[in-house]
Amino acid sequence: PIAEKLPNKNVVGEYYFDLALLREAEEKYEEAYDILHKRVKARRSSNEAEEDAVLPLAEGALARICMKLNKLDESYELFKGALGKLNKVIADSPHSLRLFSDYAELLVLRGEHLEAIKIYERIYDKIKGTALSDHPLAIIGSVSYIHAQLAVGSYEKAYKLSEENIDSFSGRFSRNARATHGDNFPEQRLMRKSIERNIQLFLDSRYPPQKQGSLSPLDSTFRLAQLVRYLSSADAVAKMSARFSANNKELYEIIRLRESEVNQWRALEKTISGSMSGIVKNKMPVELSSFEEQISRLEKSIQKIDETILAKYPEYFDLTRARSLRVKEAQELLSHDEVLVVFLLGGEKTFV
């Protein structure tokens, strides 16, 4: 109601856009669709529609929500319109990367796997070595990339992508080792759904006979299942590690310094996340290069602190790290009369 009284109707539209994204994050897709559908229609009828940097982003977000509602034809038309409106303001920004990634996901759903792979290859070439390469949205988007590679029979590429994802997942979980469940819940929920989808893709697909020394879907699936379990126990691990460090003043001070660096790192990540999924404030895109040096410095600092913890307090280090064993490593821990059975309760299926 307050926003409706503002004289600048574009600003009003931006508030509605953010509200729709919140509803999407809450998985209230019908509400998000209703909000965005109305705002997109209003912006299209505006006299400034051709110069509107927000319109293609709003259309792209609406297209993404249509995918969630299985309105694939409407989603396709919206994406085509959004991509056709990209201008120089956002063409090279993180916004366009998210738009193209979402469009590639739709192509996978439509069975246009080769075209989707071409788009994903361009995206990953662009974000390689940047602050976006380890971002949750990039990791999550790569699961559809894996789907496309499996669909065209590029199994080795799919397995390699999955292994890279596992390393990225593990790195993020470990970096956020002492974040509380509430602090990290949205990211953890998205990550868990992506991991479960990756597992389901591998277990539901047919694979050629494994060659000696080649990457194994069984290895990837086993490691991904361990990460799901780590996510389920993340809050308990955070509380346990807090009690562990509370009795040691030196360790406590080291952890406080680490938390300070991690909080700065997470704040920068939130800014980048907003630049991918939010709107263009003042029609100016966020420049990734402005964050590269800061994020790199913080990650190196956190790594150095972790090396200190590993050297002085290895038990604490092991407690707070998301490390996933390979099948062979797990087998070596079993005696001749033991067998390991792994159960994974997914959102749609249960795997054994």
Tab-separated table of C-alpha atoms in Angstrom:
chain	number	residue	atom	x	y	z
A	1	PRO	CA	0.000	0.000	0.000
A	2	ILE	CA	2.840	2.419	0.769
A	3	ALA	CA	4.591	1.635	-2.509
A	4	GLU	CA	1.408	2.315	-4.495
A	5	LYS	CA	1.466	5.934	-3.257
A	6	LEU	CA	4.939	6.591	-4.639
A	7	PRO	CA	4.972	8.956	-7.643
A	8	ASN	CA	7.532	6.877	-9.585
A	9	LYS	CA	5.602	3.871	-10.875
A	10	ASN	CA	8.810	2.120	-11.972
A	11	VAL	CA	9.951	2.114	-8.344
A	12	VAL	CA	6.579	0.597	-7.411
A	13	GLY	CA	7.200	-2.102	-10.005
A	14	GLU	CA	10.619	-2.817	-8.491
A	15	TYR	CA	9.050	-3.427	-5.078
A	16	TYR	CA	6.584	-5.862	-6.640
A	17	PHE	CA	9.432	-7.554	-8.482
A	18	ASP	CA	11.297	-8.131	-5.210
A	19	LEU	CA	8.095	-9.389	-3.571
A	20	ALA	CA	7.600	-11.903	-6.385
A	21	LEU	CA	11.178	-13.172	-5.909
A	22	LEU	CA	10.483	-13.659	-2.201
A	23	ARG	CA	7.363	-15.650	-3.027
A	24	GLU	CA	9.414	-17.724	-5.476
A	25	ALA	CA	12.006	-18.419	-2.758
A	26	GLU	CA	9.157	-19.579	-0.506
A	27	GLU	CA	8.007	-21.866	-3.352
A	28	LYS	CA	4.687	-20.013	-3.550
A	29	TYR	CA	4.838	-20.067	-7.327
A	30	GLU	CA	1.182	-19.254	-8.040
A	31	GLU	CA	1.440	-16.047	-5.976
A	32	ALA	CA	4.732	-15.135	-7.608
A	33	TYR	CA	3.202	-15.749	-11.038
A	34	ASP	CA	0.176	-13.520	-10.328
A	35	ILE	CA	2.362	-10.655	-9.057
A	36	LEU	CA	4.844	-10.771	-11.921
A	37	HIS	CA	2.280	-11.364	-14.643
A	38	LYS	CA	0.483	-8.161	-13.642
A	39	ARG	CA	3.712	-6.113	-13.414
A	40	VAL	CA	5.083	-7.392	-16.741
A	41	LYS	CA	1.829	-6.445	-18.446
A	42	ALA	CA	2.006	-2.952	-16.905
A	43	ARG	CA	5.629	-2.411	-17.926
A	44	ARG	CA	4.983	-3.584	-21.476
A	45	SER	CA	2.297	-0.920	-21.877
A	46	SER	CA	4.589	1.806	-20.548
A	47	ASN	CA	5.910	4.505	-22.887
A	48	GLU	CA	9.442	3.648	-21.719
A	49	ALA	CA	9.149	-0.076	-22.438
A	50	GLU	CA	11.840	-0.047	-25.138
A	51	GLU	CA	14.384	1.550	-22.775
A	52	ASP	CA	13.250	-0.418	-19.717
A	53	ALA	CA	16.187	-2.435	-18.344
A	54	VAL	CA	13.963	-4.136	-15.777
A	55	LEU	CA	11.382	-5.521	-18.245
A	56	PRO	CA	13.532	-8.351	-19.704
A	57	LEU	CA	14.552	-9.355	-16.175
A	58	ALA	CA	10.933	-9.403	-15.045
A	59	GLU	CA	9.968	-11.446	-18.114
A	60	GLY	CA	12.850	-13.832	-17.424
A	61	ALA	CA	11.788	-14.264	-13.785
A	62	LEU	CA	8.188	-14.869	-14.881
A	63	ALA	CA	9.419	-17.420	-17.428
A	64	ARG	CA	11.388	-19.192	-14.681
A	65	ILE	CA	8.272	-19.351	-12.481
A	66	CYS	CA	6.265	-20.684	-15.430
A	67	MET	CA	8.761	-23.569	-15.586
A	68	LYS	CA	8.002	-24.371	-11.935
A	69	LEU	CA	4.289	-24.417	-12.795
A	70	ASN	CA	4.920	-26.586	-15.872
A	71	LYS	CA	3.722	-23.826	-18.223
A	72	LEU	CA	6.513	-24.594	-20.632
A	73	ASP	CA	5.039	-22.987	-23.770
A	74	GLU	CA	4.352	-19.705	-21.968
A	75	SER	CA	7.817	-19.881	-20.427
A	76	TYR	CA	9.404	-20.338	-23.865
A	77	GLU	CA	7.638	-17.297	-25.318
A	78	LEU	CA	8.584	-15.158	-22.301
A	79	PHE	CA	12.236	-16.169	-22.544
A	80	LYS	CA	12.322	-15.358	-26.246
A	81	GLY	CA	10.870	-11.924	-25.534
A	82	ALA	CA	13.251	-11.277	-22.637
A	83	LEU	CA	16.372	-12.335	-24.536
A	84	GLY	CA	15.319	-10.186	-27.494
A	85	LYS	CA	15.115	-7.116	-25.250
A	86	LEU	CA	18.563	-7.405	-23.672
A	87	ASN	CA	20.370	-4.107	-24.148
A	88	LYS	CA	23.921	-2.960	-23.553
A	89	VAL	CA	23.076	-2.058	-19.946
A	90	ILE	CA	22.629	-5.667	-18.883
A	91	ALA	CA	23.877	-7.741	-21.830
A	92	ASP	CA	27.224	-8.473	-20.127
A	93	SER	CA	26.040	-8.391	-16.528
A	94	PRO	CA	25.298	-11.259	-14.103
A	95	HIS	CA	21.605	-10.639	-14.839
A	96	SER	CA	22.000	-11.899	-18.400
A	97	LEU	CA	23.953	-14.963	-17.205
A	98	ARG	CA	21.037	-15.928	-14.959
A	99	LEU	CA	18.603	-15.313	-17.799
A	100	PHE	CA	20.521	-17.509	-20.242
A	101	SER	CA	21.030	-20.211	-17.590
A	102	ASP	CA	17.294	-20.342	-16.858
A	103	TYR	CA	16.554	-20.461	-20.594
A	104	ALA	CA	18.998	-23.357	-21.014
A	105	GLU	CA	17.192	-25.199	-18.210
A	106	LEU	CA	13.931	-24.788	-20.113
A	107	LEU	CA	15.571	-26.178	-23.254
A	108	VAL	CA	16.595	-29.253	-21.242
A	109	LEU	CA	12.984	-29.712	-20.139
A	110	ARG	CA	11.882	-29.382	-23.773
A	111	GLY	CA	14.412	-32.020	-24.833
A	112	GLU	CA	16.582	-29.558	-26.811
A	113	HIS	CA	19.751	-30.800	-25.135
A	114	LEU	CA	22.369	-29.850	-27.732
A	115	GLU	CA	21.181	-26.234	-27.840
A	116	ALA	CA	21.161	-26.135	-24.037
A	117	ILE	CA	24.740	-27.459	-23.917
A	118	LYS	CA	25.915	-24.679	-26.267
A	119	ILE	CA	24.443	-22.053	-23.926
A	120	TYR	CA	25.874	-23.689	-20.797
A	121	GLU	CA	29.328	-23.884	-22.409
A	122	ARG	CA	29.239	-20.137	-23.101
A	123	ILE	CA	28.062	-19.390	-19.553
A	124	TYR	CA	30.713	-21.521	-17.856
A	125	ASP	CA	33.426	-20.131	-20.096
A	126	LYS	CA	32.366	-16.635	-19.010
A	127	ILE	CA	32.216	-17.285	-15.257
A	128	LYS	CA	35.303	-19.500	-15.038
A	129	GLY	CA	37.752	-17.970	-12.602
A	130	THR	CA	35.296	-15.290	-11.467
A	131	ALA	CA	33.401	-14.826	-8.214
A	132	LEU	CA	30.399	-16.531	-9.824
A	133	SER	CA	32.096	-19.884	-10.470
A	134	ASP	CA	31.529	-21.013	-6.874
A	135	HIS	CA	28.187	-19.284	-6.434
A	136	PRO	CA	25.167	-21.398	-5.370
A	137	LEU	CA	23.129	-20.367	-8.411
A	138	ALA	CA	25.966	-21.437	-10.726
A	139	ILE	CA	26.369	-24.784	-8.947
A	140	ILE	CA	22.621	-25.402	-8.947
A	141	GLY	CA	22.332	-24.476	-12.638
A	142	SER	CA	25.051	-26.949	-13.519
A	143	VAL	CA	22.774	-29.871	-12.561
A	144	SER	CA	20.675	-29.167	-15.676
A	145	TYR	CA	23.956	-29.020	-17.604
A	146	ILE	CA	24.719	-32.525	-16.271
A	147	HIS	CA	21.213	-33.622	-17.324
A	148	ALA	CA	21.845	-32.398	-20.880
A	149	GLN	CA	25.232	-34.160	-21.085
A	150	LEU	CA	23.713	-37.444	-19.898
A	151	ALA	CA	20.884	-37.100	-22.420
A	152	VAL	CA	23.295	-36.861	-25.372
A	153	GLY	CA	25.526	-39.669	-24.081
A	154	SER	CA	28.425	-37.501	-22.871
A	155	TYR	CA	28.773	-39.532	-19.673
A	156	GLU	CA	32.372	-38.671	-18.864
A	157	LYS	CA	31.629	-34.936	-19.122
A	158	ALA	CA	28.595	-35.370	-16.875
A	159	TYR	CA	30.624	-37.243	-14.257
A	160	LYS	CA	33.388	-34.638	-14.388
A	161	LEU	CA	30.866	-31.820	-13.911
A	162	SER	CA	29.415	-33.684	-10.949
A	163	GLU	CA	32.860	-34.107	-9.363
A	164	GLU	CA	33.490	-30.366	-9.766
A	165	ASN	CA	30.126	-29.687	-8.147
A	166	ILE	CA	30.950	-31.947	-5.201
A	167	ASP	CA	34.188	-30.045	-4.609
A	168	SER	CA	32.292	-26.744	-4.803
A	169	PHE	CA	29.535	-27.981	-2.474
A	170	SER	CA	32.111	-29.271	0.020
A	171	GLY	CA	34.081	-26.030	-0.113
A	172	ARG	CA	31.006	-23.931	0.556
A	173	PHE	CA	29.767	-26.142	3.378
A	174	SER	CA	33.167	-26.120	5.047
A	175	ARG	CA	33.553	-22.375	4.650
A	176	ASN	CA	30.179	-21.904	6.343
A	177	ALA	CA	30.991	-24.571	8.920
A	178	ARG	CA	29.968	-22.508	11.927
A	179	ALA	CA	27.006	-20.701	10.368
A	180	THR	CA	23.767	-21.597	12.107
A	181	HIS	CA	21.058	-23.511	10.273
A	182	GLY	CA	18.786	-20.453	10.240
A	183	ASP	CA	21.481	-18.198	8.764
A	184	ASN	CA	22.087	-20.524	5.855
A	185	PHE	CA	18.740	-22.266	5.458
A	186	PRO	CA	17.681	-20.860	2.025
A	187	GLU	CA	21.026	-21.812	0.488
A	188	GLN	CA	21.046	-25.209	2.187
A	189	ARG	CA	17.538	-25.982	0.932
A	190	LEU	CA	18.472	-25.105	-2.653
A	191	MET	CA	21.707	-27.062	-2.405
A	192	ARG	CA	19.963	-30.121	-1.005
A	193	LYS	CA	17.347	-30.139	-3.774
A	194	SER	CA	20.105	-29.833	-6.379
A	195	ILE	CA	22.160	-32.645	-4.845
A	196	GLU	CA	19.103	-34.906	-4.707
A	197	ARG	CA	18.311	-34.107	-8.337
A	198	ASN	CA	21.903	-34.899	-9.326
A	199	ILE	CA	21.679	-38.255	-7.521
A	200	GLN	CA	18.356	-39.048	-9.167
A	201	LEU	CA	19.779	-38.257	-12.615
A	202	PHE	CA	22.627	-40.698	-12.077
A	203	LEU	CA	20.507	-43.459	-10.576
A	204	ASP	CA	17.734	-43.132	-13.166
A	205	SER	CA	20.055	-43.110	-16.186
A	206	ARG	CA	21.568	-46.025	-18.059
A	207	TYR	CA	25.320	-46.071	-18.189
A	208	PRO	CA	27.784	-47.790	-20.498
A	209	PRO	CA	30.209	-50.323	-18.955
A	210	GLN	CA	32.808	-48.535	-16.833
A	211	LYS	CA	36.289	-48.320	-18.272
A	212	GLN	CA	39.296	-48.817	-16.032
A	213	GLY	CA	40.313	-45.498	-14.480
A	214	SER	CA	37.266	-43.607	-15.703
A	215	LEU	CA	35.033	-41.485	-13.482
A	216	SER	CA	32.254	-43.486	-11.865
A	217	PRO	CA	28.616	-42.451	-11.327
A	218	LEU	CA	28.626	-44.714	-8.254
A	219	ASP	CA	31.478	-42.677	-6.756
A	220	SER	CA	29.703	-39.392	-7.448
A	221	THR	CA	26.393	-40.661	-6.111
A	222	PHE	CA	28.018	-42.006	-2.938
A	223	ARG	CA	29.813	-38.697	-2.319
A	224	LEU	CA	26.658	-36.656	-3.026
A	225	ALA	CA	24.671	-38.797	-0.569
A	226	GLN	CA	27.229	-37.997	2.145
A	227	LEU	CA	26.808	-34.274	1.462
A	228	VAL	CA	23.030	-34.594	1.900
A	229	ARG	CA	23.672	-36.187	5.301
A	230	TYR	CA	26.096	-33.388	6.153
A	231	LEU	CA	23.414	-30.813	5.340
A	232	SER	CA	20.926	-32.631	7.570
A	233	SER	CA	23.329	-32.449	10.517
A	234	ALA	CA	24.773	-28.980	9.787
A	235	ASP	CA	23.014	-27.249	12.661
A	236	ALA	CA	24.085	-29.909	15.174
A	237	VAL	CA	27.670	-29.721	13.896
A	238	ALA	CA	27.668	-25.928	14.292
A	239	LYS	CA	26.477	-26.197	17.915
A	240	MET	CA	28.922	-28.980	18.724
A	241	SER	CA	31.859	-27.067	17.255
A	242	ALA	CA	30.857	-24.025	19.321
A	243	ARG	CA	31.037	-26.095	22.528
A	244	PHE	CA	34.337	-27.593	21.388
A	245	SER	CA	35.974	-24.175	20.938
A	246	ALA	CA	34.433	-22.559	24.026
A	247	ASN	CA	36.829	-24.452	26.314
A	248	ASN	CA	39.945	-23.320	24.495
A	249	LYS	CA	40.715	-19.602	24.495
A	250	GLU	CA	43.278	-19.707	21.655
A	251	LEU	CA	40.976	-21.757	19.419
A	252	TYR	CA	38.067	-19.488	20.317
A	253	GLU	CA	39.988	-16.391	19.155
A	254	ILE	CA	41.017	-18.108	15.907
A	255	ILE	CA	37.384	-19.091	15.251
A	256	ARG	CA	36.206	-15.529	15.954
A	257	LEU	CA	38.667	-14.206	13.361
A	258	ARG	CA	37.507	-16.853	10.887
A	259	GLU	CA	33.861	-15.957	11.456
A	260	SER	CA	34.607	-12.297	10.796
A	261	GLU	CA	36.235	-13.146	7.452
A	262	VAL	CA	33.427	-15.574	6.520
A	263	ASN	CA	30.755	-12.972	7.334
A	264	GLN	CA	32.454	-10.461	5.012
A	265	TRP	CA	32.699	-13.138	2.313
A	266	ARG	CA	29.002	-13.991	2.685
A	267	ALA	CA	28.020	-10.311	2.503
A	268	LEU	CA	29.837	-9.965	-0.829
A	269	GLU	CA	28.171	-13.146	-2.067
A	270	LYS	CA	24.741	-11.755	-1.192
A	271	THR	CA	25.498	-8.681	-3.274
A	272	ILE	CA	26.482	-10.870	-6.210
A	273	SER	CA	23.382	-13.009	-5.696
A	274	GLY	CA	21.233	-9.887	-5.823
A	275	SER	CA	22.922	-8.877	-9.049
A	276	MET	CA	21.939	-12.217	-10.585
A	277	SER	CA	18.345	-12.494	-9.463
A	278	GLY	CA	17.262	-9.004	-8.514
A	279	ILE	CA	16.641	-5.929	-10.619
A	280	VAL	CA	18.888	-3.262	-12.082
A	281	LYS	CA	18.877	-0.373	-9.668
A	282	ASN	CA	19.261	2.938	-11.470
A	283	LYS	CA	19.736	0.940	-14.683
A	284	MET	CA	23.344	0.192	-13.734
A	285	PRO	CA	24.603	-3.405	-13.750
A	286	VAL	CA	26.835	-4.777	-11.022
A	287	GLU	CA	30.417	-5.207	-12.171
A	288	LEU	CA	31.826	-8.539	-11.024
A	289	SER	CA	35.377	-7.246	-11.303
A	290	SER	CA	34.734	-4.902	-8.376
A	291	PHE	CA	34.295	-7.925	-6.098
A	292	GLU	CA	36.976	-10.232	-7.463
A	293	GLU	CA	39.893	-8.853	-5.446
A	294	GLN	CA	37.930	-8.681	-2.189
A	295	ILE	CA	36.541	-12.208	-2.473
A	296	SER	CA	39.920	-13.629	-3.469
A	297	ARG	CA	41.576	-11.941	-0.480
A	298	LEU	CA	38.949	-13.262	1.936
A	299	GLU	CA	39.083	-16.807	0.570
A	300	LYS	CA	42.881	-16.868	0.903
A	301	SER	CA	42.592	-15.521	4.448
A	302	ILE	CA	40.020	-18.181	5.397
A	303	GLN	CA	42.198	-20.883	3.848
A	304	LYS	CA	45.220	-19.691	5.836
A	305	ILE	CA	43.194	-19.739	9.069
A	306	ASP	CA	41.974	-23.252	8.233
A	307	GLU	CA	45.565	-24.396	7.754
A	308	THR	CA	46.372	-23.048	11.223
A	309	ILE	CA	43.380	-24.894	12.723
A	310	LEU	CA	44.359	-28.133	10.951
A	311	ALA	CA	47.932	-27.892	12.290
A	312	LYS	CA	46.973	-27.038	15.886
A	313	TYR	CA	43.509	-28.575	16.317
A	314	PRO	CA	43.049	-31.429	13.821
A	315	GLU	CA	40.088	-32.941	15.726
A	316	TYR	CA	38.130	-29.687	15.503
A	317	PHE	CA	39.081	-29.327	11.840
A	318	ASP	CA	37.732	-32.797	11.025
A	319	LEU	CA	34.536	-32.102	12.977
A	320	THR	CA	33.631	-29.021	10.932
A	321	ARG	CA	34.654	-30.112	7.441
A	322	ALA	CA	32.359	-31.549	4.782
A	323	ARG	CA	34.561	-34.331	3.433
A	324	SER	CA	33.000	-37.079	1.337
A	325	LEU	CA	34.711	-40.443	0.942
A	326	ARG	CA	34.961	-42.255	-2.346
A	327	VAL	CA	33.627	-45.826	-2.569
A	328	LYS	CA	37.131	-47.337	-2.481
A	329	GLU	CA	38.068	-45.302	0.605
A	330	ALA	CA	34.935	-46.506	2.403
A	331	GLN	CA	35.596	-50.116	1.364
A	332	GLU	CA	39.081	-49.947	2.865
A	333	LEU	CA	37.552	-49.047	6.239
A	334	LEU	CA	35.364	-52.177	6.286
A	335	SER	CA	36.509	-55.564	7.545
A	336	HIS	CA	35.909	-58.740	5.556
A	337	ASP	CA	32.598	-59.494	7.325
A	338	GLU	CA	31.117	-55.980	7.110
A	339	VAL	CA	28.981	-54.245	4.500
A	340	LEU	CA	27.930	-50.607	4.244
A	341	VAL	CA	24.323	-49.857	3.265
A	342	VAL	CA	23.452	-46.215	2.534
A	343	PHE	CA	19.861	-44.970	2.702
A	344	LEU	CA	18.944	-41.615	1.207
A	345	LEU	CA	15.458	-40.200	1.789
A	346	GLY	CA	14.839	-37.762	-1.061
A	347	GLY	CA	11.982	-35.348	-1.621
A	348	GLU	CA	10.391	-37.645	-4.242
A	349	LYS	CA	12.190	-40.961	-3.951
A	350	THR	CA	14.114	-43.071	-1.461
A	351	PHE	CA	17.410	-44.559	-2.598
A	352	VAL	CA	19.335	-47.497	-1.126
